[in-house]
Amino acid sequence: MSQPSLDVIAIGNAIVDVMAPCDDALIERLGLVRGGMTLVDTARAHELYDAMGPAREISGGSAANTLAGLAALGARCAFIGQVADDQLGEVFAHDIRAGGIAYQTPARAGDPPTARCLIFVSPDGQRTMNTFLGASQFLPASALDEDLIASASVLYLEGYLWDPEEPRAAMRRAIEASRKAGRKVAFTLSDAFVIARHGDDFRALIEAGEIDILFANHVELAALTGLEDFHDGIALLRDKVPVLVVTRGPEGAVAVAGADTAEVSAEPIERVVDTTGAGDLFAAGFLSGYVRGRSLAECLKLGAICAAEIISHYGARPEADLKTLTAAVA
């Protein structure tokens, strides 16, 4: 097997986040699912945008956020995701390349436009996301560079993108290319609504041994396993997934790998500003340790530090120097 030239290559939604603070009354008036993620169509996206206060536009997308954290930690990364040939598509492509991440997916001509996520941030930092998937739903398998996928130690897949048929087929093909090359496949479940729609697919991938590293939060773990008890859910999966990582918000995170179990507390921060991207950056920290052969406990610590940084400010891309923050661990 040849030595990998990349640490992580990810496939995910290419989204620009549009973020604005709001009060709880606005969440209720708009009929939003507080703290959740809802897919919206063009009309609803316009309605919600019109109801927002002053907003910031920041390139996002779950897997792309994870790569931004990984690149900031010094990892060699590449991204595959579909934008449209429009202004937001140019914003996304510029931002991801500026972060040192290889990005070569050609922009798609015509409608629909580049995806955007309208995020309402409550006073307690909770984010309510409303996603218009736009062009990101139309990532074709033909956009994959299988040699590039085979050159990465880890292929990282975003559960959100499993929903549309075309990128789902692309991700299945990417899994084949990665496993054929003897690499690892990491998968993040993304949200309980995705599991409600595609849980059977995910469970089949796990049973077939096609996922090496599985990321979930405690809600997603319960949705996937059908078990409300956190420890029962972990027990059910620990022999089926080589590495299982489950986050629990302010209660920290747990990882299991065979007989090895590690836990980490959440890093203390002065104030939670915005929880957008907390799981994405936790995955970034964990994977940065994983590709360097660090212990399970060290990987969790790196994840907790990165997650704490991201929830201390608006947006899901790091603002502080992650290398400096993690120096004591790294």
Coordinates of C-alpha atoms in Angstrom, one line a residue:
M1 CA 0.0 0.0 0.0
S2 CA 1.4 3.4 -1.0
Q3 CA 1.8 6.1 1.7
P4 CA -1.1 8.6 1.7
S5 CA -0.4 12.1 0.4
L6 CA -3.5 13.5 2.2
D7 CA -4.6 13.1 5.8
V8 CA -8.4 13.5 5.3
I9 CA -10.6 14.0 2.2
A10 CA -14.2 14.8 2.9
I11 CA -17.4 14.8 0.9
G12 CA -20.2 17.1 2.1
N13 CA -22.6 19.9 1.5
A14 CA -21.0 23.1 0.1
I15 CA -23.0 25.6 2.0
V16 CA -22.7 29.3 2.9
D17 CA -24.1 30.0 6.5
V18 CA -26.2 33.1 6.9
M19 CA -26.3 33.8 10.7
A20 CA -28.2 36.2 12.8
P21 CA -29.0 36.6 16.5
C22 CA -32.6 36.4 17.5
D23 CA -34.9 36.1 20.5
D24 CA -36.9 33.0 21.4
A25 CA -40.2 34.8 20.4
L26 CA -39.0 35.0 16.8
I27 CA -38.3 31.3 16.8
E28 CA -41.8 30.6 18.0
R29 CA -43.4 33.1 15.7
L30 CA -41.7 31.5 12.6
G31 CA -42.7 28.0 13.8
L32 CA -39.0 26.8 13.8
V33 CA -37.7 23.7 15.6
R34 CA -35.5 25.3 18.2
G35 CA -32.0 23.8 18.2
G36 CA -32.7 21.6 15.2
M37 CA -32.0 21.5 11.5
T38 CA -34.8 21.7 9.0
L39 CA -34.6 21.4 5.3
V40 CA -36.5 24.3 3.5
D41 CA -37.5 25.0 -0.1
T42 CA -36.8 28.2 -2.0
A43 CA -40.0 30.0 -0.8
R44 CA -39.4 29.2 2.8
A45 CA -35.7 30.2 2.5
H46 CA -36.8 33.6 1.2
E47 CA -39.4 34.0 4.0
L48 CA -36.9 33.2 6.8
Y49 CA -34.2 35.4 5.3
D50 CA -36.6 38.3 5.2
A51 CA -37.4 37.7 8.9
M52 CA -33.8 37.7 10.0
G53 CA -32.0 40.6 11.6
P54 CA -28.6 41.8 10.4
A55 CA -26.7 38.7 9.3
R56 CA -23.2 37.5 8.7
E57 CA -22.3 35.2 5.7
I58 CA -19.7 32.6 6.6
S59 CA -18.8 29.6 4.5
G60 CA -20.0 26.4 6.2
G61 CA -21.2 22.9 5.6
S62 CA -20.6 20.2 8.2
A63 CA -17.7 18.3 6.6
A64 CA -16.2 21.5 5.2
N65 CA -16.1 22.9 8.7
T66 CA -14.4 19.8 10.0
L67 CA -11.7 20.2 7.2
A68 CA -11.3 23.9 8.2
G69 CA -10.4 22.8 11.7
L70 CA -8.1 20.0 10.5
A71 CA -6.3 22.3 8.1
A72 CA -5.8 24.8 10.9
L73 CA -4.2 22.0 12.9
G74 CA -1.8 21.3 10.1
A75 CA -3.5 18.4 8.4
R76 CA -3.4 17.9 4.7
C77 CA -7.0 18.0 3.4
A78 CA -9.2 18.0 0.3
F79 CA -12.9 18.6 -0.1
I80 CA -15.5 17.4 -2.6
G81 CA -18.8 19.3 -2.8
Q82 CA -21.0 21.0 -5.3
V83 CA -21.6 24.7 -5.7
A84 CA -23.4 26.6 -8.4
D85 CA -21.7 29.1 -10.8
D86 CA -22.9 32.1 -8.7
Q87 CA -21.6 34.6 -6.2
L88 CA -22.1 32.4 -3.1
G89 CA -20.4 29.6 -5.0
E90 CA -17.4 31.8 -5.5
V91 CA -17.5 32.8 -1.8
F92 CA -17.4 29.2 -0.7
A93 CA -14.6 28.1 -3.1
H94 CA -12.5 31.1 -2.1
D95 CA -12.9 30.5 1.6
I96 CA -12.1 26.8 1.5
R97 CA -9.0 27.2 -0.7
A98 CA -7.9 30.1 1.5
G99 CA -7.9 27.7 4.4
G100 CA -5.3 25.5 2.7
I101 CA -7.8 22.9 1.6
A102 CA -7.6 21.4 -1.9
Y103 CA -10.9 21.9 -3.8
Q104 CA -11.4 21.1 -7.4
T105 CA -15.1 20.2 -7.9
P106 CA -16.3 22.2 -10.9
A107 CA -19.1 24.7 -10.3
R108 CA -22.6 23.7 -11.7
A109 CA -24.2 25.9 -14.2
G110 CA -27.8 27.1 -13.9
D111 CA -30.3 26.6 -11.1
P112 CA -30.6 25.7 -8.3
P113 CA -28.2 28.2 -6.7
T114 CA -25.5 27.5 -4.2
A115 CA -26.8 26.1 -0.9
R116 CA -27.2 28.3 2.1
C117 CA -28.1 27.6 5.8
L118 CA -30.2 30.3 7.6
I119 CA -29.1 30.1 11.2
F120 CA -31.0 31.8 14.0
V121 CA -28.8 32.1 17.2
S122 CA -30.8 32.3 20.5
P123 CA -29.5 34.3 23.5
D124 CA -28.1 31.1 25.1
G125 CA -26.1 30.3 22.0
Q126 CA -28.4 27.6 20.7
R127 CA -28.6 27.5 16.9
T128 CA -31.7 26.8 14.9
M129 CA -30.7 25.9 11.3
N130 CA -32.8 26.0 8.2
T131 CA -31.0 24.6 5.2
F132 CA -31.7 25.2 1.5
L133 CA -29.6 22.5 -0.1
G134 CA -29.6 24.0 -3.6
A135 CA -26.8 22.9 -5.9
S136 CA -25.1 20.7 -3.2
Q137 CA -27.8 18.0 -3.8
F138 CA -26.6 17.5 -7.3
L139 CA -23.0 16.2 -6.7
P140 CA -22.5 13.6 -9.4
A141 CA -20.3 10.5 -9.0
S142 CA -18.5 11.7 -12.1
A143 CA -17.1 14.6 -10.0
L144 CA -15.1 12.2 -7.9
D145 CA -11.4 11.8 -8.3
E146 CA -11.0 8.3 -7.1
D147 CA -7.2 8.5 -7.2
L148 CA -7.4 11.5 -4.9
I149 CA -9.8 9.7 -2.6
A150 CA -7.4 6.7 -2.5
S151 CA -4.5 9.0 -1.6
A152 CA -6.1 10.0 1.8
S153 CA -5.6 8.2 5.1
V154 CA -9.3 8.9 6.0
L155 CA -12.4 9.5 3.9
Y156 CA -14.8 11.6 5.9
L157 CA -18.5 11.5 4.9
E158 CA -21.3 13.8 6.1
G159 CA -24.6 12.2 6.9
Y160 CA -26.5 15.3 5.8
L161 CA -25.5 14.6 2.2
W162 CA -26.9 11.1 2.3
D163 CA -30.4 12.5 1.8
P164 CA -30.3 13.4 -1.9
E165 CA -30.0 10.5 -4.3
E166 CA -27.1 11.7 -6.5
P167 CA -24.5 12.5 -3.8
R168 CA -25.6 9.3 -1.9
A169 CA -24.5 7.3 -5.0
A170 CA -21.3 9.4 -5.1
M171 CA -20.5 8.6 -1.5
R172 CA -21.1 4.9 -2.0
R173 CA -18.6 5.0 -4.8
A174 CA -16.1 6.9 -2.7
I175 CA -16.4 4.3 0.1
E176 CA -15.5 1.6 -2.4
A177 CA -12.5 3.6 -3.7
S178 CA -11.3 4.3 -0.2
R179 CA -11.6 0.7 1.1
K180 CA -10.1 -0.7 -2.1
A181 CA -7.0 1.4 -1.3
G182 CA -6.9 0.1 2.3
R183 CA -7.8 3.5 3.8
K184 CA -10.2 4.3 6.7
V185 CA -13.8 5.5 6.3
A186 CA -15.2 8.0 8.8
F187 CA -18.9 8.9 8.9
T188 CA -20.8 11.5 10.9
L189 CA -24.5 10.8 11.5
S190 CA -25.2 14.6 11.4
D191 CA -28.8 14.7 12.8
A192 CA -31.6 12.5 14.1
F193 CA -33.8 13.5 11.1
V194 CA -31.2 12.0 8.7
I195 CA -31.3 8.8 10.7
A196 CA -35.1 8.7 10.6
R197 CA -34.9 8.8 6.8
H198 CA -31.8 6.6 6.2
G199 CA -31.1 4.7 9.4
D200 CA -31.5 1.4 7.6
D201 CA -28.7 2.4 5.2
F202 CA -26.4 3.5 8.0
R203 CA -27.0 0.3 10.0
A204 CA -26.3 -1.7 6.8
L205 CA -23.0 0.1 6.3
I206 CA -22.1 -0.6 9.9
E207 CA -23.1 -4.3 9.7
A208 CA -21.0 -4.7 6.5
G209 CA -18.0 -3.3 8.2
E210 CA -17.7 -0.3 5.8
I211 CA -17.4 2.4 8.6
D212 CA -14.2 2.5 10.6
I213 CA -14.9 5.7 12.6
L214 CA -18.4 6.7 13.5
F215 CA -19.2 10.1 15.0
A216 CA -22.6 10.8 16.7
N217 CA -24.0 12.8 19.5
H218 CA -26.1 11.2 22.2
V219 CA -29.4 12.0 20.5
E220 CA -28.2 10.5 17.2
L221 CA -26.9 7.4 19.1
A222 CA -30.3 6.8 20.5
A223 CA -32.0 7.3 17.1
L224 CA -29.6 4.9 15.4
T225 CA -29.7 2.1 18.1
G226 CA -33.3 2.6 19.3
L227 CA -31.9 2.6 22.8
E228 CA -32.5 5.6 25.1
D229 CA -29.8 4.7 27.6
F230 CA -26.5 6.2 26.5
H231 CA -24.3 3.3 27.7
D232 CA -26.6 0.7 26.2
G233 CA -26.3 2.4 22.8
I234 CA -22.5 2.3 23.0
A235 CA -22.5 -1.3 24.1
L236 CA -24.6 -2.2 21.1
L237 CA -22.2 -0.6 18.6
R238 CA -18.8 -1.0 20.1
D239 CA -18.2 -4.4 18.5
K240 CA -19.5 -3.3 15.2
V241 CA -17.5 -0.1 14.6
P242 CA -13.7 -0.1 15.2
V243 CA -13.9 3.5 16.6
L244 CA -17.0 5.0 18.0
V245 CA -17.1 8.7 19.2
V246 CA -20.1 10.0 20.9
T247 CA -20.4 13.6 22.1
R248 CA -22.7 14.8 24.9
G249 CA -22.6 18.6 24.7
P250 CA -21.6 20.1 28.1
E251 CA -21.2 16.5 29.5
G252 CA -18.2 15.9 27.3
A253 CA -17.6 12.9 25.1
V254 CA -16.9 9.2 25.1
A255 CA -14.9 7.1 22.6
V256 CA -14.6 3.3 22.4
A257 CA -12.2 1.3 20.2
G258 CA -12.5 -2.4 20.9
A259 CA -11.8 -2.9 24.6
D260 CA -10.4 0.6 25.0
T261 CA -12.7 3.3 26.4
A262 CA -11.9 7.0 27.0
E263 CA -13.9 9.9 28.2
V264 CA -13.3 13.7 28.2
S265 CA -15.0 16.5 30.0
A266 CA -16.2 19.6 28.0
E267 CA -13.6 22.4 28.1
P268 CA -14.6 25.3 30.3
I269 CA -15.3 28.5 28.5
E270 CA -16.4 31.9 29.6
R271 CA -19.7 32.0 27.6
V272 CA -21.4 29.9 25.0
V273 CA -22.0 32.3 22.1
D274 CA -23.0 29.9 19.3
T275 CA -23.0 26.1 19.2
T276 CA -23.0 26.0 15.4
G277 CA -20.2 23.6 14.3
A278 CA -19.4 22.2 17.7
G279 CA -19.7 18.6 16.5
D280 CA -17.8 19.5 13.3
L281 CA -14.8 20.9 15.1
F282 CA -14.9 18.1 17.7
A283 CA -14.5 15.7 14.8
A284 CA -11.6 17.9 13.4
G285 CA -9.7 17.7 16.7
F286 CA -10.3 14.0 17.1
L287 CA -9.3 13.2 13.5
S288 CA -6.2 15.3 13.7
G289 CA -5.0 13.1 16.6
Y290 CA -6.2 9.9 14.9
V291 CA -4.2 10.4 11.7
R292 CA -1.1 11.1 13.9
G293 CA -1.6 7.9 15.8
R294 CA -2.5 9.6 19.1
S295 CA -4.2 7.7 22.0
L296 CA -8.0 7.7 22.2
A297 CA -7.9 10.0 25.2
E298 CA -5.6 12.5 23.4
C299 CA -7.9 12.5 20.4
L300 CA -10.9 13.2 22.6
K301 CA -9.0 16.1 24.3
L302 CA -8.1 17.6 21.0
G303 CA -11.7 17.4 20.0
A304 CA -12.9 19.0 23.2
I305 CA -10.5 21.9 22.8
C306 CA -11.6 22.6 19.2
A307 CA -15.3 22.4 20.1
A308 CA -14.8 24.9 22.9
E309 CA -13.1 27.4 20.6
I310 CA -15.9 27.2 18.0
I311 CA -18.8 27.8 20.5
S312 CA -17.1 30.9 22.0
H313 CA -17.8 32.9 18.9
Y314 CA -20.3 33.2 16.0
G315 CA -19.6 30.9 13.0
A316 CA -18.4 27.4 12.5
R317 CA -14.9 28.1 11.3
P318 CA -12.1 28.6 13.9
E319 CA -10.9 32.1 14.7
A320 CA -8.3 31.4 17.3
D321 CA -5.0 29.6 16.6
L322 CA -5.9 25.9 17.1
K323 CA -2.3 24.8 17.0
T324 CA -1.6 27.1 20.0
L325 CA -4.7 26.0 21.9
T326 CA -3.8 22.3 21.4
A327 CA -0.1 22.6 21.9
A328 CA -0.1 21.1 25.3
V329 CA -1.8 18.0 23.9
A330 CA -0.2 17.9 20.4

